[in-house]
Short mmCIF file of C-alpha atoms in Angstrom, two decimals:
data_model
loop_
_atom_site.label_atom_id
_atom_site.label_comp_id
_atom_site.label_asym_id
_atom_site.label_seq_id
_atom_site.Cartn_x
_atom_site.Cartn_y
_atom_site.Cartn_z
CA UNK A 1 43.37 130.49 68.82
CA UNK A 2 46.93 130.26 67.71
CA UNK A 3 47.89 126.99 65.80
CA UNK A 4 51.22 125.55 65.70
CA UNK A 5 52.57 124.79 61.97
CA UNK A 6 51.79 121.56 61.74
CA UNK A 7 48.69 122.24 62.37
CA UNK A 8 47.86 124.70 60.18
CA UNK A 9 49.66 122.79 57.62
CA UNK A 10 47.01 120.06 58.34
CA UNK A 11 44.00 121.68 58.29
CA UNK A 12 45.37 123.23 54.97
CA UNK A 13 45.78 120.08 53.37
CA UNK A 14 42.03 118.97 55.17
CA UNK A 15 40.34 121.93 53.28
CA UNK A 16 41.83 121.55 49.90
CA UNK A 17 40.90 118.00 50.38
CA UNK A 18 37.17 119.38 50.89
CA UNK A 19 37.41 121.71 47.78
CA UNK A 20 38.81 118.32 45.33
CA UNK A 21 35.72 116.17 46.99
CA UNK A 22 32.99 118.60 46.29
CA UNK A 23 34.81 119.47 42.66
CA UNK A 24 35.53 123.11 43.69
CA UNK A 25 39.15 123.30 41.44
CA UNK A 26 38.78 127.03 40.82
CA UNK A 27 39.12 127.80 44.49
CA UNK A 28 41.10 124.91 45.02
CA UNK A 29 43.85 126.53 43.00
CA UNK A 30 43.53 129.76 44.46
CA UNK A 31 43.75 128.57 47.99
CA UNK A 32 46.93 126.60 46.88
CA UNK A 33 48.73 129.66 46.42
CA UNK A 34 47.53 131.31 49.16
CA UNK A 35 48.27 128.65 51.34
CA UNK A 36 52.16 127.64 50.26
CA UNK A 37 50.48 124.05 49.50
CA UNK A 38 51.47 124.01 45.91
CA UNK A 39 55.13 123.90 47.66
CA UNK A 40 54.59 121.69 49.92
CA UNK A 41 53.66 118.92 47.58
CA UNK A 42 50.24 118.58 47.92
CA UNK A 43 48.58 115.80 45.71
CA UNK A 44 44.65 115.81 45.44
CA UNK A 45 43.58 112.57 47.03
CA UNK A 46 47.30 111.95 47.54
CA UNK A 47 46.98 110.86 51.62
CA UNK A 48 44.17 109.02 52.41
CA UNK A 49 44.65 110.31 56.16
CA UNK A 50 42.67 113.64 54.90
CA UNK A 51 40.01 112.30 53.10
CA UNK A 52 36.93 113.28 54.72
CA UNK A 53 38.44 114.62 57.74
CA UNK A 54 37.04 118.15 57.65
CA UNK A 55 33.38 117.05 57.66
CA UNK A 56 34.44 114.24 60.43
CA UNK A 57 35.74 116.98 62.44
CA UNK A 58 32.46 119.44 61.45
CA UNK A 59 30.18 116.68 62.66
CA UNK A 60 31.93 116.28 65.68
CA UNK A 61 31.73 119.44 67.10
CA UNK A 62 28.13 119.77 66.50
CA UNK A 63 27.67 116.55 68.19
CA UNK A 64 30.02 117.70 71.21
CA UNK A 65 28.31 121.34 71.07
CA UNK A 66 24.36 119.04 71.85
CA UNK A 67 26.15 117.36 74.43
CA UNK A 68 27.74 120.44 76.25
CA UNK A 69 24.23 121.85 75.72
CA UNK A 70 22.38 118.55 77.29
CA UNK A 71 24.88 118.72 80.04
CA UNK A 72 24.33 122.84 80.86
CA UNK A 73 20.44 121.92 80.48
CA UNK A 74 20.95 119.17 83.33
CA UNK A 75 23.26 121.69 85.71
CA UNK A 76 20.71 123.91 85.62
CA UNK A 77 17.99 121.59 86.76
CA UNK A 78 20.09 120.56 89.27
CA UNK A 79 20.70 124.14 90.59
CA UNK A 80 17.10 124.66 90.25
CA UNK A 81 16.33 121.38 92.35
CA UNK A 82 19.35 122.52 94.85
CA UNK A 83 17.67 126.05 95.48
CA UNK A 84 14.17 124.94 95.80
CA UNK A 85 14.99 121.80 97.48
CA UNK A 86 16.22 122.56 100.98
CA UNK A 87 14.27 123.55 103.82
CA UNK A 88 15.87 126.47 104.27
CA UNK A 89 15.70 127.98 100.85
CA UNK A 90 11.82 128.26 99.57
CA UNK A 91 9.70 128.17 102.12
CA UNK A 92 6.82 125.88 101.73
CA UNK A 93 4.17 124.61 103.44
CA UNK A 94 4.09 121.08 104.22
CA UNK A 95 1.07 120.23 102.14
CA UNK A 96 3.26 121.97 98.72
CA UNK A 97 6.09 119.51 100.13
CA UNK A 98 6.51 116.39 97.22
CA UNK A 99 9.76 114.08 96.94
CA UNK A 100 12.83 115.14 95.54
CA UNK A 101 15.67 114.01 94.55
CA UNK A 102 18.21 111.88 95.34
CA UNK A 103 16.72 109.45 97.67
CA UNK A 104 17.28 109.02 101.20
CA UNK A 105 18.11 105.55 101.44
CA UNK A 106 18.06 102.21 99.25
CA UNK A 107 16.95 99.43 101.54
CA UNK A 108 18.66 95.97 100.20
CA UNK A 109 18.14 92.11 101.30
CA UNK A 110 15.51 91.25 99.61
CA UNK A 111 16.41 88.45 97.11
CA UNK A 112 13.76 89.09 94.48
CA UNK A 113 11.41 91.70 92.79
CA UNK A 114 9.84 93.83 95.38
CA UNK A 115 5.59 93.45 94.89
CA UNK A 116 4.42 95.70 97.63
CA UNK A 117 5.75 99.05 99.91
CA UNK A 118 3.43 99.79 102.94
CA UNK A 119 4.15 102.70 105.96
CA UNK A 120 2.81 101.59 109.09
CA UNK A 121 0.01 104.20 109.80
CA UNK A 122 1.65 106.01 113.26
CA UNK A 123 5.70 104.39 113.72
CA UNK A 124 8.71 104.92 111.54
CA UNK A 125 8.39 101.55 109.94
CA UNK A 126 8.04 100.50 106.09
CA UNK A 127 6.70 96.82 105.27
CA UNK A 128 8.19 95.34 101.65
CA UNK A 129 6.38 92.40 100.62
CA UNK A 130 8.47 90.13 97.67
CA UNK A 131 8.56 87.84 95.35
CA UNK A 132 11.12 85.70 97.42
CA UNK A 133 8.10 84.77 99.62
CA UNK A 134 9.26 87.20 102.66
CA UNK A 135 8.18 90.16 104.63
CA UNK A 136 10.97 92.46 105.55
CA UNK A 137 10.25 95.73 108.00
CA UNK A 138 12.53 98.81 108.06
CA UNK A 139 13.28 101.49 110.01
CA UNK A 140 12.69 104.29 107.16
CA UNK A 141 14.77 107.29 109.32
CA UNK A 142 17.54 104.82 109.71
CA UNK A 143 17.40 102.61 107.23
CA UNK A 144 18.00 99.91 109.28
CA UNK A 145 16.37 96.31 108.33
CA UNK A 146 14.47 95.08 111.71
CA UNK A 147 12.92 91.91 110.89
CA UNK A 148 12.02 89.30 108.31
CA UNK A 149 8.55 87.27 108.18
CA UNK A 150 8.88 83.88 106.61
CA UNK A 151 5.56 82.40 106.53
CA UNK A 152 4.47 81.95 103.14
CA UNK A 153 5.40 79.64 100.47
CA UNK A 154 5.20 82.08 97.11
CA UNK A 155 5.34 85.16 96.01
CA UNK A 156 4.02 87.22 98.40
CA UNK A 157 1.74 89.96 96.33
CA UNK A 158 0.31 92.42 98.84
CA UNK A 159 0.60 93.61 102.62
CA UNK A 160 -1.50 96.13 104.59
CA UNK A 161 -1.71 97.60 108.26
CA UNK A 162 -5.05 98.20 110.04
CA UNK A 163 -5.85 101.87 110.56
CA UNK A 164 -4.52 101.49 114.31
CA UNK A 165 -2.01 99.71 113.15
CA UNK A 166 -2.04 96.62 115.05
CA UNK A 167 -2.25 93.96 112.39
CA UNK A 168 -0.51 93.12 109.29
CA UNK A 169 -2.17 91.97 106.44
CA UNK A 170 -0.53 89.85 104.20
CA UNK A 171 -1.78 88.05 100.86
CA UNK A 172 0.40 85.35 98.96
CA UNK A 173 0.76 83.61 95.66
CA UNK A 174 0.24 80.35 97.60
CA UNK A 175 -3.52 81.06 98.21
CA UNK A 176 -3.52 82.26 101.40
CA UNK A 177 -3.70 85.34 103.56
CA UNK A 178 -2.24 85.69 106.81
CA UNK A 179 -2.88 88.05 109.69
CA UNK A 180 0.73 89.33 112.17
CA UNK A 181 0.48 91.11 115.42
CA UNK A 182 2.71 94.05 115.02
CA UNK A 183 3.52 93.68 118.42
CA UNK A 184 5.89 90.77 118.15
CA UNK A 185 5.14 89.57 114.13
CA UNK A 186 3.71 86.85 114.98
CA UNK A 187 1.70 85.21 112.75
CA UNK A 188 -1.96 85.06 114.67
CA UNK A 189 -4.21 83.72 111.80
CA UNK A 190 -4.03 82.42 108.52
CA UNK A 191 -7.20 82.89 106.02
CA UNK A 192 -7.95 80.36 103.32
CA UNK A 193 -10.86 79.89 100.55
CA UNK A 194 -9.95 81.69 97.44
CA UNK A 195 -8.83 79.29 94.28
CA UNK A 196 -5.99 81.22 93.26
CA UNK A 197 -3.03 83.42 93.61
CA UNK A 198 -4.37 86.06 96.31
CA UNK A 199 -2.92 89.28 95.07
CA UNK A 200 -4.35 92.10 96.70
CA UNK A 201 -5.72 92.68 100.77
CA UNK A 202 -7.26 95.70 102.68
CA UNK A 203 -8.61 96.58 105.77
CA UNK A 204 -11.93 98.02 105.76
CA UNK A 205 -11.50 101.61 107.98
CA UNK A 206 -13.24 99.69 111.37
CA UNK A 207 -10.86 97.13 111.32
CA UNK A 208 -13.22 94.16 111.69
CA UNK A 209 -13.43 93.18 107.90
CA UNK A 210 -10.59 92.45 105.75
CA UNK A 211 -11.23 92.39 101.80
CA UNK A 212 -8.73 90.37 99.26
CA UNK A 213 -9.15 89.79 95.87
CA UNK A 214 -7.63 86.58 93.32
CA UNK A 215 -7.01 85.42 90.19
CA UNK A 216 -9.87 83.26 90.60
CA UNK A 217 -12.08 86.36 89.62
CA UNK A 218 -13.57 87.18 93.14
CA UNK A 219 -13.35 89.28 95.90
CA UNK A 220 -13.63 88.01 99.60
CA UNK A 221 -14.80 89.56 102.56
CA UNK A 222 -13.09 88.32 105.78
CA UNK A 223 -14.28 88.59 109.66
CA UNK A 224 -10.98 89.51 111.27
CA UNK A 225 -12.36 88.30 114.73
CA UNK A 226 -13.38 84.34 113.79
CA UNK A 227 -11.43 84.21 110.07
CA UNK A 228 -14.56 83.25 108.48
CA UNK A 229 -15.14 84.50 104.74
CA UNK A 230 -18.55 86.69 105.33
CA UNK A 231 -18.97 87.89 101.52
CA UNK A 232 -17.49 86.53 97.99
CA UNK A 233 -18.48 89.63 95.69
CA UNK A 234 -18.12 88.29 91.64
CA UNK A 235 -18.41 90.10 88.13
CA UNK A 236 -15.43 90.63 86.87
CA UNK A 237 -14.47 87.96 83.91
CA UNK A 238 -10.39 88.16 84.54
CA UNK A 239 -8.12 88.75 87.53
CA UNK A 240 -8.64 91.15 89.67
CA UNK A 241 -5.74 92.91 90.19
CA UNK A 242 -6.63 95.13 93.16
CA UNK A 243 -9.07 95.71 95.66
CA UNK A 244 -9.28 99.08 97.92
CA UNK A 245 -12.53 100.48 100.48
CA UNK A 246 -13.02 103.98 100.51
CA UNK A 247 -12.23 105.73 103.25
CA UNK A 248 -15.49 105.54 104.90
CA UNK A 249 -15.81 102.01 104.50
CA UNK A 250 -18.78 101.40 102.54
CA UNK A 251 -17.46 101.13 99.27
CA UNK A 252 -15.13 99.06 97.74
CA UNK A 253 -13.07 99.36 94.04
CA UNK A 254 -11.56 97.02 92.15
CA UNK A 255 -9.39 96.54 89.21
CA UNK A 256 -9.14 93.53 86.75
CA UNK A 257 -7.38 91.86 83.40
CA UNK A 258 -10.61 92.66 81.77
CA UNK A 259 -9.60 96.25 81.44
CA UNK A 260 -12.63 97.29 83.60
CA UNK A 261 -12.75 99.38 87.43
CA UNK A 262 -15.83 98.25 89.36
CA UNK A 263 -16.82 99.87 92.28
CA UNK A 264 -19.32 97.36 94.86
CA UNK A 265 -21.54 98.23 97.84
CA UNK A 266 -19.76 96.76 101.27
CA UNK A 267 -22.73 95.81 102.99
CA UNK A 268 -23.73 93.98 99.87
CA UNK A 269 -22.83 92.02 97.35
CA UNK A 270 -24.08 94.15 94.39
CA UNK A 271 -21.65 95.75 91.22
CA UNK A 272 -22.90 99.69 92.00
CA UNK A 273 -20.79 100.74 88.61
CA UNK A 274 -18.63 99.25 85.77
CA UNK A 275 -16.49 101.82 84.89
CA UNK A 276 -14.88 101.34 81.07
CA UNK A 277 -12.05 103.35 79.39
CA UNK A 278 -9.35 101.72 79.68
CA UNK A 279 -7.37 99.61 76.99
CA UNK A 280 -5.59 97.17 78.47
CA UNK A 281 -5.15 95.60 81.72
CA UNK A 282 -6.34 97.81 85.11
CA UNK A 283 -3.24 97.41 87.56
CA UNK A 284 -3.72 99.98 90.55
CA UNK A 285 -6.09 101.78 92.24
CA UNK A 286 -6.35 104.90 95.01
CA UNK A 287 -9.72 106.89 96.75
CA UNK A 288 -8.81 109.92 96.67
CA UNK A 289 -9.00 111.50 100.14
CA UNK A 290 -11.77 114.49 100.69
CA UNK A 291 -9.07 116.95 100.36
CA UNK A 292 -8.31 116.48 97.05
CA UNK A 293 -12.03 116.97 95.31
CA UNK A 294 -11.89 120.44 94.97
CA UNK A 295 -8.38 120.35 92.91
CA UNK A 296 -10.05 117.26 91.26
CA UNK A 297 -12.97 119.45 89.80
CA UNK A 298 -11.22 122.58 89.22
CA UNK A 299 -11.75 123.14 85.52
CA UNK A 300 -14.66 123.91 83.42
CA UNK A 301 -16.70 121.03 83.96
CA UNK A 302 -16.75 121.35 87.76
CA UNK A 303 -20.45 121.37 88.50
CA UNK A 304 -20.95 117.91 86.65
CA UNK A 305 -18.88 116.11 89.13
CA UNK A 306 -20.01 114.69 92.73
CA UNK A 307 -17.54 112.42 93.76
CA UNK A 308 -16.49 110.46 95.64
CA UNK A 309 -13.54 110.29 93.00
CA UNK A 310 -10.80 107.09 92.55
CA UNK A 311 -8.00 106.93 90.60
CA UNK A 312 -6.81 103.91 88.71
CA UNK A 313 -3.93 102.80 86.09
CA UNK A 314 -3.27 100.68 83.72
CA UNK A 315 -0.88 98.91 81.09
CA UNK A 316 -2.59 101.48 78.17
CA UNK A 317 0.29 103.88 80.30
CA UNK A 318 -2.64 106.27 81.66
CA UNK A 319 -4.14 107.25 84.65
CA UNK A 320 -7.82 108.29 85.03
CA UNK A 321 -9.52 109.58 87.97
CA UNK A 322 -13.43 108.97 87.77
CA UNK A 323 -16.20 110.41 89.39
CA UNK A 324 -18.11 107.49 91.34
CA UNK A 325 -21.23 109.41 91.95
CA UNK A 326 -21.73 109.79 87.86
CA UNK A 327 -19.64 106.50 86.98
CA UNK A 328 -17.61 109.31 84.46
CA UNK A 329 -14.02 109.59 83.92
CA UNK A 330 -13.32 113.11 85.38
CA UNK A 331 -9.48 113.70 83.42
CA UNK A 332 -7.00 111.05 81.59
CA UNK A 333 -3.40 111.45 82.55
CA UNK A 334 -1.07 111.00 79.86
CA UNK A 335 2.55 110.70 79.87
CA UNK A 336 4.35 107.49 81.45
CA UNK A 337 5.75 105.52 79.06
CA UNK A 338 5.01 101.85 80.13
CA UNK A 339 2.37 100.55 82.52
CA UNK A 340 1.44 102.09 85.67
CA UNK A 341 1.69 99.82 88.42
CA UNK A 342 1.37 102.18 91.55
CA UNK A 343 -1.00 105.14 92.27
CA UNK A 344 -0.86 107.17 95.79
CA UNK A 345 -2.42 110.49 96.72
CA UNK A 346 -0.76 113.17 98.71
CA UNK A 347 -2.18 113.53 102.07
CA UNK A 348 -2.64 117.29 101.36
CA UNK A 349 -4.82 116.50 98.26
CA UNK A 350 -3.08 118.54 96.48
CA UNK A 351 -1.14 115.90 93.93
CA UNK A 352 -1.54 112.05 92.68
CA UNK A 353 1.90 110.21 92.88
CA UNK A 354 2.14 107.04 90.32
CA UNK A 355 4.92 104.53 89.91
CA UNK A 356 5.50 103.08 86.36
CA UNK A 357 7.34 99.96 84.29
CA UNK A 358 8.96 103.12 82.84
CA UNK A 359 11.48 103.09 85.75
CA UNK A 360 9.94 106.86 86.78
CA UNK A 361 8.15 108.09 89.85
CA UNK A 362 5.56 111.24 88.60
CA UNK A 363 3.69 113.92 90.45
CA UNK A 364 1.01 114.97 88.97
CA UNK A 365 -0.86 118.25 89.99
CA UNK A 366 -4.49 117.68 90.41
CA UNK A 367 -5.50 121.21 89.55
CA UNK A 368 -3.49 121.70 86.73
CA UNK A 369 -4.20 118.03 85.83
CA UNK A 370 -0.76 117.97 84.83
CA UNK A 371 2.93 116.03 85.50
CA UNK A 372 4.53 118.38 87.85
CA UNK A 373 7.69 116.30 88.52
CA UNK A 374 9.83 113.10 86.99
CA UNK A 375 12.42 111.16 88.96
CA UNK A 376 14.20 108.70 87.76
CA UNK A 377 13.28 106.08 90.94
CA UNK A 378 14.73 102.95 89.64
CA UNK A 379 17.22 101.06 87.36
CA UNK A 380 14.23 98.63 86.83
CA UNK A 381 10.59 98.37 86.81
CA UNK A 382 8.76 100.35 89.77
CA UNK A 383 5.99 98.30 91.26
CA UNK A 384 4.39 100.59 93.88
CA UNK A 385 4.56 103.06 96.12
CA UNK A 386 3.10 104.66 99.32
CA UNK A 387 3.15 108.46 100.94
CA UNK A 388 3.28 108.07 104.76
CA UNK A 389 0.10 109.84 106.02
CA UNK A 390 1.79 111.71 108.74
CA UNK A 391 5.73 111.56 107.58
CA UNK A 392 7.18 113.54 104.64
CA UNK A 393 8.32 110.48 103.17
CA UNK A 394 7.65 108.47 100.01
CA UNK A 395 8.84 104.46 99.59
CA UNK A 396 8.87 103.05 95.64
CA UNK A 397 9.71 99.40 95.61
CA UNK A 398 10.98 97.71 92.62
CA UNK A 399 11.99 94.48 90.08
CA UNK A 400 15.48 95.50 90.83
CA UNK A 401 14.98 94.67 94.53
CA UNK A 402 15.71 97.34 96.09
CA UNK A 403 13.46 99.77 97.96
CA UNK A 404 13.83 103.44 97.79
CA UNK A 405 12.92 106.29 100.68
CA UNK A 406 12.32 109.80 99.08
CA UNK A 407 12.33 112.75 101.44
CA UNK A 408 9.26 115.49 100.77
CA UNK A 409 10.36 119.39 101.32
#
């Protein structure tokens, strides 16, 4: 690198500044005469534009040199993600497929925090369920908005299809739970009886029972037919945050402020299992489907284990996945760094998806038991999530209102 004069004059007068300020005279003088300074009229400490400019200019390169570093770290992952991403490039099998970056589509209108993303079981459509007391549906290979439900009065906290997909589920902050033909949207029925902000609804896999759970520490059992309440299952001291069935039907878990997973008999009202690890409030649930027990037990301890396995997390920033059969936590998973609010499974079994307050989307390899992937889903909070079961796509909704698609390859 060739420097002009006054720039070699500059850094002259920069290094003998050095040499004064760490009380190096000896070589001070010597580089004087080497450098023509003593005729330039150099004065130690004489310009105060010098003082401390070598080290300034040190630091700053090392600073610029961990940048240009960070920034060749982040090309490369890129590259990477560019390679292995496109359908044409690695070939995988749809059951390896998981979403990648950058998302497909971010679906806007809804005017506050976004509770709850549902696919409709067979069609194209997405369900987002808000805090601005609406019900939007989307096209999710458009990205088109097709209709908003206006119905309830709060928050609403939860929405879910029937497995034919005929009826919408919805459960509000203003105690009530309402029941839409998907054929029109219509609101058909609307389900009253719990005390309390109704959080959390599910069908049960026939499609003649309904569960919800409240903040008024119970879980309800609906007739879909007559929109009677058949069963009020209690236990839990706190909230209850979630209920889900298994996907046979005659289970049910549930998750609660009182840092506790229980798991009930259907046909019943009885508590089969109290399940306690957890530190802090219990936010989310999942079943895990059949196909994922095998990567679920993989690992040394494999013949201890049964199932049927759920997974469920909580503001203590883990997931655990627990063996139902033995009421024992099967693996912890560690690494979100603020509460998990959303837990799916991959249709293929293969991987556990999870939505967090730390703004991140995670795939987590069952097998391996460890994170697999990060994205960076949201500017804000992420509140929950779903995998279509027959689509390769992934909605996360979240506090900044917006709803994301991610495509799987």
């Amino acid at each position: 690198m060739v420097l002009s004069q006054r720039q070699r004059d500059e850094l002259n007068r920069a290094i003998a500044d050095y040499f004064v300020s760490n009380g190096y005279l000896e070589s001070l003088d010597v580089f004087k005469r080497e450098s023509n300074l003593e005729t330039s009229g150099f004065e130690p400490g004489g310009d105060k534009k010098f003082s401390g400019l070598l080290e300034k200019k040190w630091t700053s390169v090392i600073r610029l040199q961990k940048k240009v570093m960070e920034l060749e770290a982040k090309l490369n992952e890129a590259e990477k993600e560019y390679m292995s991403g496109a359908p044409t490039r690695e070939k995988r099998l749809p059951a390896e497929w998981i979403p990648r970056p950058p998302e497909k589509f971010t679906l806007r209108g809804h005017r506050a925090p976004i509770n709850r993303v549902t696919f409709h079981p067979i069609y194209t459509i997405l369900v987002t369920a808000s805090e601005d007391a609406t019900i939007r549906t989307w096209d999710f290979e458009t990205g088109d908005h097709e209709k908003t439900l206006k119905g309830h009065t709060d928050s609403v906290q939860d929405v879910a299809f029937d497995a034919a997909g005929k009826l919408l589920a919805s459960c509000s902050a203003d105690m009530s739970i309402k029941l839409w033909d998907t054929n029109g949207y219509d609101c058909v029925k609307t389900l009253r009886g719990h005390d309390h902000n109704v959080c959390s609804v599910s069908f049960l896999p026939s499609g003649d029972y309904l569960v919800s759970s409240s903040r008024d520490k119970s879980i309800k059992m609906w007739e879909i037919s007559t929109g009677y309440c058949v069963r009020t299952f209690t236990g839990h001291r706190e909230w209850i945050r979630m209920v889900r069935p298994n996907p046979d039907g005659t289970l049910l878990g549930s998750c609660s402020n009182d840092f506790t997973v229980r798991i009930w008999a259907t046909n019943s009202k009885d508590c089969r299992a109290e399940l306690r690890e957890h530190d802090h409030v219990v936010e989310c649930i999942a079943w895990a489907p059949e196909s994922a027990n095998d990567a679920i037990c993989e690992g040394p301890d494999s013949a201890k284990f049964s199932g049927p396995f759920l997974a469920s997390g909580s503001r203590d920033k883990t997931i655990r996945i627990w063996d139902v059969g033995t009421s024992s936590c099967v693996v912890a998973l560690i690494g979100h760094d603020n509460w998990v609010r959303g837990l799916v499974f991959h249709p293929s079994g293969k991987y556990l998806l999870s939505a967090s307050d730390d703004k991140t989307l995670r795939i987590w390899e069952l097998s391996s038991k460890r994170c697999l992937k990060v994205l960076e889903a949201h500017v804000h909070f992420c509140t929950s999530i779903d995998f279509h079961r027959i689509h390769p796509y992934v909605a996360t909704g979240s506090v900044d209102q917006t709803v994301k698609v991610w495509e799987c390859r």
